[in-house]
Amino acid sequence: MDRIQITGGTPLIGSIQISGAKNAALPLLIASLLTEDRLTLKNVPNLADVNLLVRILRNHGVDLAVDGKRPGSSTHLGDTFHLTARDIVDTTAPYELVSRMRASFWVLGPLIARMRQAKVSLPGGCAIGTRPVDLHLTGLKQLGAEIDIEAGYVVARAPRGLHGAHIVFPKVSVGATHNVLLAAVLAKGETLIENAAREPEIGDVAECLVKMGSKIEGIGTSVLRIQGRDRMEGAVHTVVPDRIETGTFAMAVAATGGDVTLEGARSIHVKHALEVLAQTGTRVEDLGTGIRVTRTSGGILPISVETQPFPGFPTDLQAQLMALLTRAGGTSVIRETIFENRFMHVQELARLGADIQLHGDTATVKGVQSLTGAPVMATDLRASVSLVIAGLMAEGTTTINRVYHLDRGFEQLEQKLSRCGAQIERIASH
Ligand code: EPZ
């Protein structure tokens, strides 16, 4: 397995092109199941999770053509995908594939809406928590799906098709909102979703669905009103820039010091995280076409933060923020309210010399004078990248094992960082 080796201590200086958002690209790819016409997606990031989802969609009968790069086109701008699901040949999403990526469970909504039947493996738990799917299933049942659990599979039927419903989610869930939204567009009549997740990736998917012919009111709010249609059409849509990648690089600059412009980043999507960074003593400037992050002098200030659904501080940036705060001049407190087990990076950060105490959902981070490089490994994507940030701050060499976690969600991570002066390289396994 590949490893990443980092020699810390160099400030980051330069510019980084922000890629298309993984967590928007995945449901957008799934939206191709809704129509027999062609859905063209631009700015699709080249990631292991995208490739895995393509395998799943091909299994259902989706054809994919990817535009080749033209002479002179940038290597770090995403791909253009043309997806056509003329005939859905298989409505089963098998355990071997769904268990490897949770978002693939979201094929359930579009399959049941278009084909009136679907059999999708339960995704199971994962490193960051138990992650149930009860909200997905309750929502789809309200739209008229009959659902049974058989041998680890969700077996859904809607012989007369789905119908509109008034769904009030008792808890904010990104995945359940996607799943229900992707089904409601082909249900008969109106669907009202209350307490919908407001993450920008949901807005991006909703805007694509509008281009595909859907009528959706309330995009960007917690109340979505959807008029169902008999059929959806093809469309051309560009994947929104990745706000988690944006926040991650912003924290890396705050951690190492330096001056980096995050090209294409949208500050409105990372407003809370940027405010938190400003509180740590980092300068953040909205350039319109991107965000400039600077920390040239002064130490890192301690802060208290808790994760919340959008527009709050994202759980997907919690580990990266913690890495930054390990070097703050004082004690910080981070409370994780979304996932019950998302502190797997704590023991690895401790290997570099961080001083972090855990009590239930709260981590108390006492800033230390310096971190020292060590071999580390992580069990999920965001935890892995927090170790990259810590490695960039540490004295000496840090080796990060299990790099495949990073490849799931960060496009050209080492290249982007090394172009800004970081001493980082991938060591291929033999
Ligand atoms: C999405 O996961 C993201 N994944 C996650 O990013 C992100 O951390 C999470 O939203 C929260 O922002 C993708 O977009 C592909 P949820 P999702 O349903 O949809 C509970 C990454 O690193 N819940 O919003 O699975 C659940 O257990 C990933 O890119 C139920 O109780 O998250 C959690 O506590 C990791 N019942 C909370 O809701 C349900 O039926 C929020 O989960 C569904 C969820």
XYZ file of C-alpha atoms and ligand atoms in Angstrom:
474
model
C 0.000 0.000 0.000
C 1.206 3.508 -0.833
C 2.411 5.854 1.918
C 2.807 9.605 2.078
C 5.949 11.088 3.540
C 6.029 14.671 4.788
C 8.884 16.736 6.156
C 7.259 19.530 8.092
C 8.096 23.129 8.824
C 7.741 24.843 5.434
C 5.150 27.630 5.065
C 2.715 27.170 2.170
C 2.897 29.870 -0.495
C 1.137 29.963 -3.862
C -2.265 29.029 -5.211
C -4.407 25.904 -5.237
C -7.253 25.129 -7.645
C -10.227 23.766 -5.696
C -11.749 20.629 -7.268
C -15.396 19.705 -7.735
C -17.050 18.548 -4.525
C -16.971 14.811 -3.890
C -20.176 14.959 -1.863
C -22.023 16.749 -4.655
C -20.533 14.679 -7.488
C -21.722 11.401 -5.927
C -25.475 12.239 -5.730
C -25.259 14.032 -9.095
C -23.919 10.845 -10.693
C -26.783 8.962 -9.043
C -29.266 11.457 -10.533
C -28.397 9.983 -13.953
C -30.605 7.003 -12.995
C -33.674 9.259 -13.169
C -33.731 9.735 -16.933
C -33.221 7.865 -20.159
C -31.664 11.054 -21.573
C -28.059 12.116 -21.290
C -26.851 13.880 -18.130
C -23.573 15.739 -18.631
C -21.607 16.604 -15.502
C -18.603 18.913 -15.698
C -15.883 19.375 -13.074
C -16.207 15.807 -11.740
C -13.211 15.169 -9.450
C -11.004 12.187 -10.189
C -11.425 10.233 -6.931
C -11.602 6.618 -5.853
C -15.171 7.138 -4.526
C -16.306 8.480 -7.906
C -14.769 5.486 -9.686
C -16.445 3.065 -7.299
C -19.841 4.694 -7.772
C -19.391 4.521 -11.555
C -18.931 0.747 -11.200
C -22.193 0.545 -9.260
C -24.069 2.689 -11.786
C -22.711 0.658 -14.727
C -24.099 -2.415 -13.022
C -27.560 -0.800 -13.150
C -27.115 -0.062 -16.864
C -25.692 3.459 -16.930
C -23.377 4.164 -19.888
C -20.526 6.552 -19.224
C -18.345 8.474 -21.658
C -15.616 10.737 -20.308
C -14.259 13.616 -22.409
C -10.549 13.395 -23.055
C -8.307 16.274 -22.030
C -7.635 18.793 -24.803
C -4.161 20.188 -25.521
C -3.515 23.019 -23.101
C -6.331 22.086 -20.720
C -5.416 22.140 -17.052
C -4.538 18.815 -15.455
C -6.256 19.723 -12.228
C -9.629 20.728 -13.577
C -12.171 17.944 -13.270
C -13.483 15.616 -15.927
C -16.633 15.918 -18.013
C -18.870 12.866 -17.673
C -21.725 12.002 -20.042
C -24.071 9.532 -18.348
C -26.987 7.766 -20.024
C -29.335 5.355 -18.271
C -31.459 4.461 -21.318
C -32.490 1.133 -19.792
C -32.062 0.152 -16.176
C -31.010 -3.477 -16.564
C -30.584 -4.371 -12.906
C -32.313 -2.837 -9.870
C -30.070 -4.578 -7.322
C -27.132 -2.800 -5.688
C -25.016 -5.588 -4.212
C -23.432 -5.773 -0.761
C -19.886 -6.083 -2.166
C -20.145 -2.585 -3.651
C -22.538 -0.709 -1.323
C -20.601 -1.801 1.783
C -17.518 -0.022 0.410
C -19.167 3.370 0.072
C -22.134 4.582 2.019
C -23.341 7.168 -0.496
C -24.107 4.366 -2.977
C -27.143 3.569 -0.786
C -28.699 6.707 -2.296
C -29.430 4.806 -5.545
C -32.449 3.445 -3.657
C -34.605 6.572 -4.122
C -34.140 6.997 -7.906
C -34.415 3.250 -8.600
C -37.694 2.835 -6.737
C -39.054 6.038 -8.302
C -38.222 5.077 -11.889
C -38.402 1.278 -11.811
C -40.984 0.815 -9.004
C -38.690 -1.698 -7.397
C -35.180 -1.827 -5.968
C -33.025 -4.072 -3.859
C -30.131 -2.267 -2.208
C -27.750 -3.623 0.391
C -27.827 -1.957 3.814
C -24.600 0.052 4.042
C -23.665 -1.112 7.540
C -21.629 0.802 10.107
C -18.344 2.528 9.474
C -15.346 3.954 11.238
C -17.036 7.210 12.274
C -20.196 5.812 13.874
C -23.183 3.497 13.532
C -24.851 5.646 10.824
C -28.366 4.159 10.562
C -30.683 4.644 7.537
C -34.035 4.807 9.353
C -34.724 8.360 8.126
C -34.141 7.333 4.492
C -36.562 4.412 4.823
C -39.281 6.339 6.687
C -39.163 9.081 4.052
C -39.409 6.640 1.142
C -42.264 4.774 2.868
C -44.149 8.062 3.154
C -43.740 8.428 -0.614
C -45.530 5.077 -0.970
C -42.696 2.535 -1.096
C -43.295 -0.811 0.624
C -40.047 -1.727 2.311
C -38.815 -5.006 3.760
C -35.405 -5.920 5.079
C -34.367 -9.311 3.707
C -30.940 -10.863 4.331
C -29.183 -7.536 4.760
C -30.943 -5.915 1.805
C -33.581 -3.215 1.619
C -36.212 -4.589 -0.731
C -38.495 -1.795 -1.908
C -41.585 -2.005 -4.088
C -44.032 0.593 -5.349
C -46.215 -1.259 -7.884
C -48.359 1.803 -8.597
C -45.460 4.259 -8.417
C -44.599 6.794 -5.719
C -46.847 9.664 -4.617
C -46.103 13.037 -3.051
C -46.054 13.355 0.748
C -45.417 15.749 3.612
C -42.187 14.570 5.229
C -40.858 16.130 8.412
C -37.405 14.789 9.264
C -36.952 14.505 13.046
C -33.209 15.035 12.574
C -31.132 16.714 9.861
C -29.645 14.108 7.516
C -27.746 14.861 4.327
C -28.180 11.336 2.950
C -31.888 11.016 3.778
C -32.555 14.407 2.159
C -30.719 13.307 -1.020
C -32.487 9.940 -1.134
C -35.981 11.382 -0.679
C -35.351 14.325 -3.015
C -34.038 12.002 -5.747
C -37.237 9.933 -5.422
C -39.766 12.774 -5.008
C -38.950 14.311 -8.409
C -40.581 11.256 -10.070
C -43.443 10.859 -7.552
C -47.025 11.797 -8.467
C -47.967 15.192 -7.006
C -46.287 17.487 -4.517
C -43.763 16.558 -1.834
C -42.918 18.868 1.036
C -39.725 18.075 2.964
C -39.316 19.897 6.273
C -36.076 19.979 8.270
C -34.182 19.101 5.084
C -30.388 19.308 5.215
C -29.156 22.639 3.812
C -25.632 21.580 2.868
C -24.520 23.275 -0.399
C -24.232 19.828 -2.015
C -28.026 19.376 -1.598
C -28.554 22.746 -3.281
C -26.249 21.703 -6.117
C -28.197 18.492 -6.696
C -31.536 20.354 -6.517
C -30.312 22.852 -9.114
C -29.320 20.022 -11.430
C -32.742 18.399 -10.919
C -34.371 21.707 -11.920
C -32.286 21.663 -15.126
C -33.581 18.109 -15.660
C -37.129 19.464 -15.638
C -38.092 19.351 -11.965
C -39.885 22.155 -10.146
C -38.313 22.673 -6.719
C -38.925 25.601 -4.385
C -36.885 26.457 -1.300
C -33.454 25.412 -2.607
C -30.860 26.305 0.026
C -33.454 26.329 2.836
C -34.678 23.608 5.201
C -38.095 23.392 3.478
C -38.129 21.905 -0.017
C -41.310 21.820 -2.089
C -41.068 19.465 -5.061
C -43.602 18.979 -7.868
C -43.222 15.427 -9.135
C -43.131 14.671 -12.873
C -43.694 11.632 -15.104
C -40.247 11.846 -16.587
C -36.994 13.731 -16.178
C -34.869 15.051 -19.019
C -31.184 15.329 -19.775
C -29.157 18.348 -18.645
C -25.675 19.832 -18.416
C -24.442 20.727 -14.946
C -21.131 21.767 -13.362
C -20.249 20.282 -9.953
C -19.922 22.932 -7.220
C -16.391 23.558 -5.790
C -15.524 21.389 -2.789
C -16.047 23.341 0.448
C -14.389 20.656 2.568
C -11.277 20.667 0.376
C -11.360 24.479 0.638
C -11.555 24.391 4.440
C -8.870 21.720 4.625
C -6.323 23.748 2.644
C -7.272 26.904 4.547
C -6.456 25.082 7.780
C -3.217 23.751 6.349
C -2.127 27.336 5.581
C -3.194 28.473 9.058
C -1.161 25.584 10.489
C 2.077 26.123 8.581
C 1.866 29.884 8.108
C 2.115 31.301 4.600
C -0.061 32.858 1.950
C -2.224 30.794 -0.408
C -5.084 31.651 -2.765
C -7.724 28.952 -3.039
C -8.868 29.430 -6.628
C -12.548 28.883 -7.324
C -13.454 28.454 -3.641
C -16.803 29.915 -2.553
C -16.564 31.662 0.799
C -20.344 31.533 1.330
C -20.069 27.723 1.586
C -17.367 27.825 4.280
C -18.447 30.977 6.101
C -18.546 29.439 9.568
C -15.232 27.627 9.170
C -13.545 30.793 7.886
C -14.882 32.755 10.874
C -13.416 30.100 13.157
C -10.075 30.362 11.346
C -10.131 34.150 11.733
C -10.594 33.632 15.484
C -7.413 31.549 15.519
C -5.507 34.552 14.133
C -5.574 33.674 10.424
C -6.381 36.306 7.818
C -9.076 35.319 5.352
C -10.028 37.428 2.343
C -12.845 36.802 -0.145
C -11.448 37.656 -3.592
C -14.674 36.906 -5.456
C -12.938 34.318 -7.641
C -11.443 32.536 -4.644
C -10.254 32.938 -1.067
C -6.862 34.175 0.109
C -5.634 32.713 3.392
C -2.652 34.285 5.145
C -0.857 33.798 8.433
C 2.468 35.547 8.420
C 3.132 36.315 12.046
C 1.752 35.600 15.478
C 0.770 32.274 16.974
C -2.401 30.216 16.711
C -5.092 31.337 19.163
C -7.146 28.711 21.065
C -10.914 28.505 20.453
C -14.073 26.552 21.335
C -16.154 25.027 18.540
C -18.935 22.501 18.083
C -19.875 20.739 14.873
C -23.365 21.375 13.494
C -25.274 20.752 10.268
C -24.788 23.475 7.622
C -24.486 26.455 8.053
C -22.711 25.468 11.297
C -19.131 24.230 11.589
C -18.904 21.020 9.490
C -18.054 17.677 11.054
C -15.991 17.022 7.904
C -13.533 19.743 9.044
C -13.397 18.778 12.719
C -10.270 16.610 12.471
C -8.385 19.209 10.405
C -9.242 21.970 12.905
C -8.050 19.763 15.732
C -4.693 19.260 14.001
C -4.308 23.044 13.744
C -5.219 23.604 17.394
C -2.601 21.136 18.664
C -0.120 24.024 18.297
C -2.342 26.817 19.666
C -1.122 29.035 22.482
C -3.605 27.707 25.040
C -6.445 25.210 25.468
C -9.187 24.667 22.862
C -12.401 22.681 23.145
C -14.039 20.819 20.241
C -17.442 19.155 20.596
C -18.523 16.656 17.917
C -22.338 16.560 17.766
C -22.951 14.767 14.423
C -21.126 11.421 14.685
C -20.501 9.597 17.957
C -17.148 8.115 17.048
C -15.359 10.684 14.962
C -12.252 11.081 17.102
C -10.130 8.286 15.629
C -7.448 10.830 14.708
C -6.845 11.750 18.375
C -4.582 8.830 19.187
C -2.626 9.345 15.964
C -2.157 13.072 16.634
C -0.880 12.052 20.077
C 1.848 10.021 18.352
C 3.173 13.322 16.988
C 3.150 14.826 20.485
C -0.314 16.432 20.630
C -1.960 16.775 24.064
C -5.660 15.910 23.668
C -8.100 14.605 26.303
C -11.391 12.995 25.264
C -14.559 13.033 27.396
C -17.568 11.658 25.518
C -18.283 13.963 22.600
C -15.749 16.597 23.667
C -12.030 16.904 22.972
C -9.877 19.262 25.014
C -6.779 20.232 23.062
C -3.882 21.753 24.995
C -1.568 23.510 22.584
C 2.034 22.265 22.608
C 5.255 24.055 21.563
C 6.036 21.599 18.771
C 4.998 18.345 17.126
C 7.524 15.707 16.074
C 7.201 13.511 12.976
C 6.224 9.842 13.398
C 4.591 7.008 11.444
C 0.786 7.290 11.658
C -2.323 5.881 10.031
C -5.980 6.796 9.961
C -9.280 5.071 9.535
C -11.240 7.599 7.517
C -10.789 10.267 4.912
C -10.956 13.446 6.996
C -8.932 11.924 9.834
C -6.203 11.040 7.317
C -5.964 14.570 6.003
C -5.769 15.930 9.551
C -2.588 13.875 9.880
C -1.269 15.492 6.697
C -1.832 18.915 8.303
C -0.146 17.788 11.510
C 2.757 16.373 9.481
C 3.177 19.715 7.691
C 3.538 21.385 11.116
C 5.743 18.743 12.725
C 9.527 18.790 12.995
C 11.097 15.917 11.067
C 9.412 13.287 8.957
C 5.866 11.941 9.235
C 4.822 8.859 7.281
C 1.108 8.402 6.677
C -0.020 4.871 5.976
C -3.296 3.732 4.391
C -3.216 6.482 1.777
C -6.251 4.987 0.032
C -8.434 6.939 2.458
C -7.016 10.184 1.063
C -7.495 9.005 -2.522
C -11.206 8.527 -1.818
C -11.766 12.241 -1.372
C -8.809 14.489 -2.238
C -7.827 15.027 -5.861
C -4.070 15.481 -6.388
C -3.452 16.264 -2.724
C 0.347 15.895 -2.771
C 0.695 17.799 -6.065
C -1.444 20.687 -4.832
C 0.507 20.974 -1.579
C 3.963 20.501 -3.102
C 3.293 23.243 -5.663
C 2.934 25.552 -2.633
C 6.292 24.466 -1.249
C 5.310 21.557 1.029
C 7.827 18.734 1.263
C 5.428 15.892 0.601
C 5.762 12.806 -1.553
C 3.984 9.556 -2.213
C 5.987 6.395 -1.796
C 4.536 3.644 -3.951
C 4.443 0.160 -2.478
C 6.163 -2.627 -4.354
C -22.939 12.992 4.647
O -23.028 11.709 5.221
C -21.550 13.123 4.080
N -21.327 12.112 3.063
C -20.525 12.982 5.201
O -19.229 13.182 4.657
C -20.782 14.061 6.256
O -19.906 13.881 7.342
C -22.228 13.966 6.742
O -23.144 14.029 5.617
C -22.611 15.092 7.703
O -22.397 16.326 7.091
C -21.617 12.391 1.804
O -22.138 13.437 1.450
C -21.265 11.362 0.780
P -26.084 12.280 7.661
P -24.459 11.109 5.648
O -27.166 11.384 7.190
O -25.452 11.560 4.661
C -27.738 10.290 11.692
C -17.009 12.556 4.150
O -15.946 12.435 4.813
N -28.705 9.554 10.847
O -26.259 13.743 7.507
O -24.287 9.673 5.871
C -26.299 9.852 11.471
O -25.990 8.692 12.180
C -18.328 12.037 4.673
O -17.025 13.080 3.021
C -29.701 8.830 11.452
O -29.822 8.770 12.678
O -24.688 11.854 7.032
C -25.537 11.074 11.922
O -25.430 11.053 13.318
C -18.186 11.334 5.973
N -30.587 8.139 10.647
C -26.449 12.229 11.506
O -27.756 11.647 11.316
C -30.520 8.181 9.303
O -31.348 7.543 8.626
C -26.053 12.938 10.219
O -25.821 11.974 9.205
C -29.496 8.946 8.692
C -28.602 9.631 9.491
